[in-house]
Short mmCIF file of C-alpha atoms and ligand atoms in Angstrom, two decimals:
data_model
loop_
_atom_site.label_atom_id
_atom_site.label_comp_id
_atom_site.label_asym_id
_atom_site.label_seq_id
_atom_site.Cartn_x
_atom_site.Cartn_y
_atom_site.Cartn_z
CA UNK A 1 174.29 -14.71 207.74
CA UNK A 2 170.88 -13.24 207.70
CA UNK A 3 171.83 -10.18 209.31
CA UNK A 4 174.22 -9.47 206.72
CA UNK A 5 171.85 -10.38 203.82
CA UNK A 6 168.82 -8.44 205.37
CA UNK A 7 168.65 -4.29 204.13
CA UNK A 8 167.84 -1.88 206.06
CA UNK A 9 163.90 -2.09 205.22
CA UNK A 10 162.87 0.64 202.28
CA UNK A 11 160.44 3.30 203.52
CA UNK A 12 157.15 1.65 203.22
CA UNK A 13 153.52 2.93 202.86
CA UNK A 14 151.19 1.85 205.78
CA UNK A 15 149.98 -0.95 203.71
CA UNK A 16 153.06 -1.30 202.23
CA UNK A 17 154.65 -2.56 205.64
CA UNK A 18 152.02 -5.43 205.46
CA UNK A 19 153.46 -6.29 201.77
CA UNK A 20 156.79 -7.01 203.82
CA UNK A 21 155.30 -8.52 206.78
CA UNK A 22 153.57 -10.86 204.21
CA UNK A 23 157.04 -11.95 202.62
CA UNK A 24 158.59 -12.67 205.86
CA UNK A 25 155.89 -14.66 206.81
CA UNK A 26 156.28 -16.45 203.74
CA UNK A 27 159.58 -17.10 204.41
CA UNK A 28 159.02 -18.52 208.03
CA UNK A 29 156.78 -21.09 205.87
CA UNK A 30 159.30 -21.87 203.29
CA UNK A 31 161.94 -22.61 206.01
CA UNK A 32 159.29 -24.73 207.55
CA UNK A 33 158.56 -26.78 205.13
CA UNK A 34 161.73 -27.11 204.10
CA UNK A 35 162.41 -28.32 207.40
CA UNK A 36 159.78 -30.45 207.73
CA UNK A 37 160.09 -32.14 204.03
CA UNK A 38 164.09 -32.88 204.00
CA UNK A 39 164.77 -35.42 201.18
CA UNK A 40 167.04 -37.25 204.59
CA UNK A 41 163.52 -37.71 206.73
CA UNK A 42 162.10 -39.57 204.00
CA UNK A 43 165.54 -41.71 204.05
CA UNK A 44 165.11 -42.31 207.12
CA UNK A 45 161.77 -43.67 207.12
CA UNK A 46 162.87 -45.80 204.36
CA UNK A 47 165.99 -46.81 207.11
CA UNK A 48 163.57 -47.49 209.98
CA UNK A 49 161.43 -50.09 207.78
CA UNK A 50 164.39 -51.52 206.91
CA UNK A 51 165.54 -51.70 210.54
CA UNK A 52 162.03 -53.16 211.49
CA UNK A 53 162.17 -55.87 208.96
CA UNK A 54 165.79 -57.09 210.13
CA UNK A 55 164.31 -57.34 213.81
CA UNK A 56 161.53 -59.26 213.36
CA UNK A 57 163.63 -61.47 210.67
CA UNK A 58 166.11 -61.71 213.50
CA UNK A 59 163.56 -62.67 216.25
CA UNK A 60 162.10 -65.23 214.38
CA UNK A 61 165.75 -67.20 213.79
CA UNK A 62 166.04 -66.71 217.33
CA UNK A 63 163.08 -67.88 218.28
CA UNK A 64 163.91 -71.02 215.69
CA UNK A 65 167.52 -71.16 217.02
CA UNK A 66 166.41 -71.18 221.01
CA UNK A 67 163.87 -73.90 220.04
CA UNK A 68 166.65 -76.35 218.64
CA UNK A 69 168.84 -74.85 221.23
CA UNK A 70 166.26 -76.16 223.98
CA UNK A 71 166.03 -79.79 221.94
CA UNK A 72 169.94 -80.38 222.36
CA UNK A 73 170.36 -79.32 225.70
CA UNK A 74 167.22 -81.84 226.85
CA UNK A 75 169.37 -84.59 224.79
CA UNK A 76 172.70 -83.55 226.41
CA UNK A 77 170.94 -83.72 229.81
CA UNK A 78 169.92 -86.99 228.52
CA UNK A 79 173.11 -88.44 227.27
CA UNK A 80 174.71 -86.70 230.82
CA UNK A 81 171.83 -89.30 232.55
CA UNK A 82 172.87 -92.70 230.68
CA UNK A 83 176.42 -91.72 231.41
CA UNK A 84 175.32 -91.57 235.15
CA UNK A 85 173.57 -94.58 234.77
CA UNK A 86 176.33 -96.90 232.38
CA UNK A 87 179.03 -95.62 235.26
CA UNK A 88 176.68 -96.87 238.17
CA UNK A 89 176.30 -100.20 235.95
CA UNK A 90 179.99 -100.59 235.43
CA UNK A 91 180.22 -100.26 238.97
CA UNK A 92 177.54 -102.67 239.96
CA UNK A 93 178.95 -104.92 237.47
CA UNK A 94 182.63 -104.86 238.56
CA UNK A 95 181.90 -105.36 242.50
CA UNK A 96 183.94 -108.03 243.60
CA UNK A 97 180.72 -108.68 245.39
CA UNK A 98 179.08 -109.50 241.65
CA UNK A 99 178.79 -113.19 242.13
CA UNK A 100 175.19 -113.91 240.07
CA UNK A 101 176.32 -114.53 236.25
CA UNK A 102 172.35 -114.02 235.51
CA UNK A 103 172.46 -110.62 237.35
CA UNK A 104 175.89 -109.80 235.16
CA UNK A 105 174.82 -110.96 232.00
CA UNK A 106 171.64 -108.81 232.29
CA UNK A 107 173.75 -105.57 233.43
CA UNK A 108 175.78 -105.77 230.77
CA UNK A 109 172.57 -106.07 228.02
CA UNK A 110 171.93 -102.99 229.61
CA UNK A 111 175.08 -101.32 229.40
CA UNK A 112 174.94 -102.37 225.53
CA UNK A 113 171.33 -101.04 225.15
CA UNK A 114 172.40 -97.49 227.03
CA UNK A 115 175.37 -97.53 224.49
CA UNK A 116 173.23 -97.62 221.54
CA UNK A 117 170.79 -95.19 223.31
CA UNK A 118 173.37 -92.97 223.65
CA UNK A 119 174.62 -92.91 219.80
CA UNK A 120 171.54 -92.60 218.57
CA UNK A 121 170.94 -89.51 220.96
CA UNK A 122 174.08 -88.14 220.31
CA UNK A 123 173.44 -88.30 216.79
CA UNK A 124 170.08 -86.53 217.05
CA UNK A 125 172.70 -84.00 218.61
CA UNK A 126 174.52 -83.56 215.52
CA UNK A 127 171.93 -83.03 213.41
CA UNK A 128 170.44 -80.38 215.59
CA UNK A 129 173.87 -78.54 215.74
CA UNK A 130 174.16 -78.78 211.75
CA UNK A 131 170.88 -77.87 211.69
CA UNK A 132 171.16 -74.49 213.95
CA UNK A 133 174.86 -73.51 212.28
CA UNK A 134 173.37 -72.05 209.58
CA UNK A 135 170.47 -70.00 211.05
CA UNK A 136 173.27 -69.03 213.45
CA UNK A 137 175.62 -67.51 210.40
CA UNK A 138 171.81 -66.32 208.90
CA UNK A 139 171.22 -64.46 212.09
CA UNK A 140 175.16 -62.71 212.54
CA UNK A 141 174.92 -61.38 209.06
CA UNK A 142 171.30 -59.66 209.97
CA UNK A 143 172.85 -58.26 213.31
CA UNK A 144 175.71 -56.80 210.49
CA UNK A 145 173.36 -55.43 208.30
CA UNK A 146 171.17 -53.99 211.43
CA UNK A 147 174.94 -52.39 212.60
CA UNK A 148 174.69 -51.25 209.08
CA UNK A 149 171.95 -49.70 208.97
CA UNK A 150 171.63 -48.20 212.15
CA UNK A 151 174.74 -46.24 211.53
CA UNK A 152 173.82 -44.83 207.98
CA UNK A 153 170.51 -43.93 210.17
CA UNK A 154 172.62 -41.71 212.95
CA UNK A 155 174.47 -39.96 209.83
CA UNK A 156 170.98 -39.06 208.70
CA UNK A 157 169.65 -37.85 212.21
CA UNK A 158 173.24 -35.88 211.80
CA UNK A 159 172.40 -33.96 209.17
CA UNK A 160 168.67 -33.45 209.94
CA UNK A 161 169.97 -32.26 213.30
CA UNK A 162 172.52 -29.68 211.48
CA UNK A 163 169.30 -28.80 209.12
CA UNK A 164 167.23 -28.31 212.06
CA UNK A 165 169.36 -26.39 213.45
CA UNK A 166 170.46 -23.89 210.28
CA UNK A 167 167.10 -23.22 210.01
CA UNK A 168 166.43 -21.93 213.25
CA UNK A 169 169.42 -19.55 212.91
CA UNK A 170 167.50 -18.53 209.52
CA UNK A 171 163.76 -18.39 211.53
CA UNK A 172 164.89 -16.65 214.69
CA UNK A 173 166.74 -13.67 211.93
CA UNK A 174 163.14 -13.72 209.67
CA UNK A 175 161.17 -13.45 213.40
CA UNK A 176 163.74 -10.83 214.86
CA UNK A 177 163.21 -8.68 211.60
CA UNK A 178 159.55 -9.27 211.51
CA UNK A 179 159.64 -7.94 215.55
CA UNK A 180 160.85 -5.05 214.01
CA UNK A 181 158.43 -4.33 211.10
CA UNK A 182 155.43 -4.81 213.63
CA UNK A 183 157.18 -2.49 216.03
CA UNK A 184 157.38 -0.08 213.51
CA UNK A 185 153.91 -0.54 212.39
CA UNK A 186 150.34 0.59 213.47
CA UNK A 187 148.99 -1.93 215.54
CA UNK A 188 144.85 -1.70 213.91
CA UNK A 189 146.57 -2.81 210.92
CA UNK A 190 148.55 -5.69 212.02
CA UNK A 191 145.76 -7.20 213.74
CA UNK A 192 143.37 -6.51 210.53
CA UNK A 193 146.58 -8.50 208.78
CA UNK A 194 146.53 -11.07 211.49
CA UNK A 195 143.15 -11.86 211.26
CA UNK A 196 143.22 -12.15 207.69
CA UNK A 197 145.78 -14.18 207.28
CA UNK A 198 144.71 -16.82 210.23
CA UNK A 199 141.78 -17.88 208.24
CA UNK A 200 143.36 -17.08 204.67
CA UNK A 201 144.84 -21.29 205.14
CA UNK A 202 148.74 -20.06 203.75
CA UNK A 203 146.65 -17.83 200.58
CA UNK A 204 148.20 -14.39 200.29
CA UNK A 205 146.16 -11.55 201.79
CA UNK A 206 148.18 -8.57 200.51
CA UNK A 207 148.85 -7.98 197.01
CA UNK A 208 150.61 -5.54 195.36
CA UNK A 209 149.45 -3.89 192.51
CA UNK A 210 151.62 -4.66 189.53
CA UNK A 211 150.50 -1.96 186.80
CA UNK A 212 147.06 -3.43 186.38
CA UNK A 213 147.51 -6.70 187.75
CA UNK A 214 147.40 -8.22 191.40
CA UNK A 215 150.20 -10.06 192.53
CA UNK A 216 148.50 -12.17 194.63
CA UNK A 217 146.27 -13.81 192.78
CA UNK A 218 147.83 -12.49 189.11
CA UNK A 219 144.60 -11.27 187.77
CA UNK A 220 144.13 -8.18 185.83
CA UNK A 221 142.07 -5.96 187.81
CA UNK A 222 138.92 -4.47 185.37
CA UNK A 223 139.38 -0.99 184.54
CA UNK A 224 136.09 0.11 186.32
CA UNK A 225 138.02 -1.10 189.54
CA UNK A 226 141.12 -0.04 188.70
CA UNK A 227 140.27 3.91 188.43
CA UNK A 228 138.27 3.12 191.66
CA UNK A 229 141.53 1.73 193.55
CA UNK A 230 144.23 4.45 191.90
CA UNK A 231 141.72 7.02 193.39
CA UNK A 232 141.85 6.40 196.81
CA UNK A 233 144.76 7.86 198.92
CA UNK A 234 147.80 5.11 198.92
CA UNK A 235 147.04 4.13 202.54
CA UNK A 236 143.56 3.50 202.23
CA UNK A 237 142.46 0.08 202.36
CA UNK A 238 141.68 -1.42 198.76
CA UNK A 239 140.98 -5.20 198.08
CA UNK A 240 141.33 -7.28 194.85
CA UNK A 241 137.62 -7.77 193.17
CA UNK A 242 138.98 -11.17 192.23
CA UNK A 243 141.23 -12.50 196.00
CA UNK A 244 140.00 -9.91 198.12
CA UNK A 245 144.28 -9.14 198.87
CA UNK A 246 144.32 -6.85 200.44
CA UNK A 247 146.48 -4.29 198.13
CA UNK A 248 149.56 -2.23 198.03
CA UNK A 249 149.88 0.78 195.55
ZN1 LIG B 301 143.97 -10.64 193.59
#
């Protein structure tokens, strides 16, 4: 795609060539921060939030639901021991060998005080069951909406992905023609443009001269300057009184 949209590069001045070097490097930039500021990165930040506010919502019910989960199965172990116990006192009091009414009587006070033990456990059962349905049906909807969410989040990483990956195609054509321009070009003034540009913090450092005005920083140049700069022979070096661009005539 960029090999097709890219011209053959116009005959350029000596400074001129920086001009183009400049826009390409621009361009690396743009596709940069394109990259970097994609309205779906933001989405999924806003996606990840979301994610980390379902987990910890879903740990605490769990940590709620294993509590009440622990409660019943101590009162089922429970209930599971006064069975043990009523059987063994059924037993005891069914021997044929049972011959002390005293001894019966009190087994089977017993038997009637495990019974009520047990209701009133199992009861306690109940309520803990009614009590962790809910959180239960609270806690499978949040693992729906995490499902939810963490699919919309892989589309997103999908088309960051294809976004990452379109603009690479798009760099790697902007580097392989700017390979070319700096092939082409002498190498004093590159590095003068290199330097400049490292500590110029993404400001232009070549402007060209647009009838009076620079293009890098839009000023008009003042005429004393001006009749200075369209003096000078087109590849010697001339710099904006008001940027310091370096610029192209
Ligand atoms: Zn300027």
């Amino acid at each position: 795609m960029t090999s097709e949209a890219s011209q053959p590069a116009p005959p350029a001045s000596r400074l001129g060539i920086l001009a183009q070097l400049q826009d390409l490097d621009v361009r690396l930039e743009q596709i940069d921060h394109r990259v970097a500021h994609l309205p779906e990165r933001e989405i999924r930040t806003g996606i990840d939030a979301e994610l980390t506010a379902l987990g910890s919502e879903m740990s605490a019910l769990e940590v709620r639901i294993e509590g009440l989960e622990r409660q019943q199965r101590r009162h089922e172990d429970e209930v599971a021991r006064i069975e043990s116990k009523r059987a063994q006192n059924s037993e005891r009091l069914y021997d044929p060998h049972m011959t002390s009414p005293k001894e019966a009587g009190a087994l089977t006070a017993e038997a009637e005080a495990l019974g009520r033990h047990q209701v009133g456990i199992e009861d306690q059962i109940l309520e803990l069951m009614e009590q962790i349905e809910p959180l239960s049906h609270e806690h499978d909807s949040l693992a729906d909406r995490q499902s939810e969410a963490k699919a919309r989040r892989h589309d997103v990483d999908a088309v960051i992905a294809a976004s990452e990956r379109e603009a690479q195609v798009e760099r790697d054509g902007v580097l392989g023609e700017r390979a070319a321009l700096v092939a082409a070009a002498d190498a004093e003034l590159i590095s003068v443009y290199e330097q400049r540009r490292a500590s110029a913090r993404g400001e232009p450092v070549v402007g060209r001269l647009v009838g009076t005005t620079c293009s890098a920083c839009h000023l008009e140049i003042p005429s004393v300057d001006y009749e200075r700069i369209a003096r000078l022979e087109p590849d010697e070096m001339a710099e904006c009184p008001h940027c310091g661009a370096l610029l192209v005539r």
